[in-house]
C-alpha cells in the first residue's frame, strides 16, 4: 500500500508462475499517490505536496523539490494526467499543474464542498476528466472548464434518479454510474 510512512516498491522482475515476481524496496522514498505526466513520475507526499522524477524513482535524491498544492491542510486524493497537465484531486477540488508545477484550482465553484472522497477515482476519458465529487459528477475539459454531468441533468423530466455517485467508469461511448 502507498503511504507517507511506507517506502515505495519497484517491480523489477516479472516471472512465470509459480515463481514469484521480484520487487525492490526504495530507501526513504514514500508516496501517497502516483501519477505519470510528460515522461515524469509524480508522487504526492505529506498531505498536500507533490514532486517528480525522471530517473531512478527509488532513489530519494532523484525527486524534485516538493511543492505544496492549494491549502496545505487539505489532503490530495488522486493524480491523473490529461494532455500536458497533471491534475491533482484534493478534498476541496481539482487543481492543474504544468511541468513547472504552477498549480491552479480549476474547479473553484466547488471549493467549499470539502469531502474525503472528492476526486477519488477520477479518470481521463474522451479528452476530458471525469471527476467524482460530493457535489456530483463533473466533466472537466482542459484547460479550465468544468460542468456537472449528474444523472438528473441528463433527463428532461423530474427524474427520481438522484444521489451521490459512488462508482463510475466509461467504456466506448457509454458512461456507467452506481449511486
Coordinates of C-alpha atoms in Angstrom, one line a residue:
X1 CA 0.0 0.0 0.0
X2 CA 1.1 3.6 -0.5
X3 CA 1.6 6.0 2.3
X4 CA 3.8 8.6 3.8
X5 CA 5.4 6.1 6.1
X6 CA 5.8 3.2 3.7
X7 CA 8.7 3.1 1.2
X8 CA 7.8 2.6 -2.5
X9 CA 8.2 -0.7 -4.2
X10 CA 9.5 -1.2 -7.8
X11 CA 8.6 -4.3 -9.8
X12 CA 12.0 -5.4 -11.1
X13 CA 11.3 -8.9 -12.5
X14 CA 8.1 -10.5 -13.8
X15 CA 8.3 -14.2 -13.5
X16 CA 6.1 -17.1 -14.8
X17 CA 4.0 -18.6 -12.1
X18 CA 4.6 -20.4 -9.7
X19 CA 7.8 -18.3 -9.4
X20 CA 7.1 -15.0 -7.5
X21 CA 7.8 -11.7 -9.2
X22 CA 10.6 -9.6 -7.7
X23 CA 10.2 -6.3 -6.1
X24 CA 12.8 -3.9 -4.8
X25 CA 12.1 -1.6 -1.9
X26 CA 13.1 2.0 -2.2
X27 CA 15.0 3.6 0.7
X28 CA 13.3 6.7 2.2
X29 CA 11.0 7.2 -0.8
X30 CA 7.3 7.4 0.1
X31 CA 4.2 8.3 -1.8
X32 CA 0.5 8.6 -1.1
X33 CA -0.5 8.7 -4.8
X34 CA 1.5 8.2 -8.0
X35 CA 0.9 9.5 -11.5
X36 CA 2.7 9.9 -14.8
X37 CA 2.8 13.1 -16.8
X38 CA 5.1 14.4 -19.5
X39 CA 7.5 11.4 -19.0
X40 CA 7.8 12.1 -15.3
X41 CA 6.7 10.0 -12.4
X42 CA 4.8 12.2 -9.9
X43 CA 4.1 11.4 -6.3
X44 CA 2.0 13.1 -3.6
X45 CA 3.5 13.2 -0.1
X46 CA 2.9 14.9 3.3
X47 CA -0.9 15.7 2.8
X48 CA -0.7 18.3 0.0
X49 CA 2.7 18.2 -1.7
X50 CA 3.9 16.8 -5.0
X51 CA 7.3 16.1 -6.5
X52 CA 8.6 14.4 -9.7
X53 CA 11.5 12.5 -11.1
X54 CA 12.6 11.4 -14.5
X55 CA 15.1 8.6 -13.5
X56 CA 15.7 6.3 -10.5
X57 CA 12.5 6.8 -8.6
X58 CA 13.6 4.5 -5.8
X59 CA 16.5 6.9 -5.0
X60 CA 15.5 9.8 -2.7
X61 CA 17.9 12.2 -4.4
X62 CA 16.2 11.8 -7.8
X63 CA 13.0 13.6 -6.7
X64 CA 12.4 17.3 -7.3
X65 CA 11.7 19.8 -4.5
X66 CA 8.2 19.2 -3.0
X67 CA 5.7 21.8 -4.0
X68 CA 2.5 22.5 -1.9
X69 CA -0.7 22.3 -3.9
X70 CA -3.5 24.6 -2.6
X71 CA -4.3 24.7 1.1
X72 CA -1.5 22.7 2.9
X73 CA -4.0 21.3 5.4
X74 CA -6.3 19.7 2.7
X75 CA -5.2 16.2 1.5
X76 CA -4.5 15.1 -2.0
X77 CA -6.9 12.3 -3.2
X78 CA -5.6 11.5 -6.7
X79 CA -3.1 12.3 -9.5
X80 CA -4.1 11.9 -13.2
X81 CA -2.6 13.1 -16.5
X82 CA -4.6 14.6 -19.3
X83 CA -2.9 16.3 -22.2
X84 CA 0.1 18.2 -21.0
X85 CA -1.3 18.7 -17.5
X86 CA -1.0 16.8 -14.2
X87 CA -4.3 17.0 -12.4
X88 CA -4.3 16.9 -8.6
X89 CA -7.5 15.9 -7.0
X90 CA -7.9 17.2 -3.4
X91 CA -10.7 17.1 -0.9
X92 CA -11.5 20.7 -1.8
X93 CA -11.5 20.3 -5.6
X94 CA -9.4 19.9 -8.7
X95 CA -6.0 21.5 -9.4
X96 CA -4.0 21.5 -12.6
X97 CA -0.2 21.9 -12.9
X98 CA 2.2 22.3 -15.7
X99 CA 5.8 21.0 -15.9
X100 CA 6.9 23.9 -13.7
X101 CA 4.4 22.8 -11.0
X102 CA 2.4 26.1 -11.3
X103 CA -0.9 24.9 -9.8
X104 CA -4.3 26.5 -10.1
X105 CA -7.7 25.4 -8.8
X106 CA -9.7 24.6 -12.0
X107 CA -13.0 24.0 -10.1
X108 CA -13.2 27.0 -7.7
X109 CA -17.0 26.8 -7.8
X110 CA -16.9 23.6 -5.6
X111 CA -14.1 24.6 -3.3
X112 CA -16.3 24.9 -0.2
X113 CA -17.8 21.4 -0.7
X114 CA -14.9 19.6 1.1
X115 CA -15.1 15.8 1.3
X116 CA -12.6 12.9 1.7
X117 CA -14.0 11.2 -1.4
X118 CA -13.7 14.2 -3.7
X119 CA -11.8 13.5 -6.9
X120 CA -11.0 9.9 -5.7
X121 CA -11.2 7.6 -8.7
X122 CA -11.2 10.4 -11.3
X123 CA -10.0 9.3 -14.8
X124 CA -9.3 10.7 -18.3
X125 CA -12.0 9.7 -20.9
X126 CA -12.5 11.0 -24.4
X127 CA -10.3 14.1 -23.9
X128 CA -11.7 15.2 -20.6
X129 CA -11.6 14.2 -16.9
X130 CA -14.5 12.6 -15.2
X131 CA -14.3 13.9 -11.6
X132 CA -16.4 12.3 -8.8
X133 CA -17.3 15.0 -6.3
X134 CA -19.7 15.3 -3.4
X135 CA -21.5 18.0 -5.4
X136 CA -22.0 15.5 -8.3
X137 CA -20.0 14.0 -11.1
X138 CA -18.2 16.6 -13.2
X139 CA -16.7 16.7 -16.7
X140 CA -13.6 18.8 -16.8
X141 CA -12.4 20.0 -20.2
X142 CA -8.9 21.3 -20.3
X143 CA -7.6 23.8 -19.5
X144 CA -10.2 25.1 -17.1
X145 CA -13.9 24.4 -17.9
X146 CA -16.0 22.1 -15.7
X147 CA -19.7 21.2 -15.7
X148 CA -21.8 18.7 -13.8
X149 CA -22.9 15.5 -15.5
X150 CA -25.2 14.2 -12.8
X151 CA -27.8 11.7 -13.9
X152 CA -30.7 14.1 -13.2
X153 CA -29.0 16.6 -15.6
X154 CA -29.2 14.1 -18.4
X155 CA -33.0 13.8 -18.3
X156 CA -35.7 16.2 -19.5
X157 CA -38.2 15.3 -16.8
X158 CA -38.3 15.5 -13.0
X159 CA -36.4 12.2 -12.6
X160 CA -36.1 10.4 -9.2
X161 CA -32.5 9.5 -10.3
X162 CA -30.6 11.3 -7.6
X163 CA -27.8 10.7 -5.1
X164 CA -24.1 10.6 -4.7
X165 CA -22.3 8.7 -7.4
X166 CA -20.2 6.0 -5.6
X167 CA -18.6 4.4 -8.7
X168 CA -18.3 5.4 -12.4
X169 CA -16.5 4.2 -15.5
X170 CA -16.7 4.7 -19.2
X171 CA -16.4 2.2 -22.0
X172 CA -16.6 3.3 -25.6
X173 CA -19.3 5.9 -25.7
X174 CA -21.2 4.9 -22.6
X175 CA -20.8 6.1 -19.0
X176 CA -21.9 3.8 -16.2
X177 CA -22.7 5.0 -12.8
X178 CA -23.5 3.4 -9.4
X179 CA -25.5 5.5 -6.9

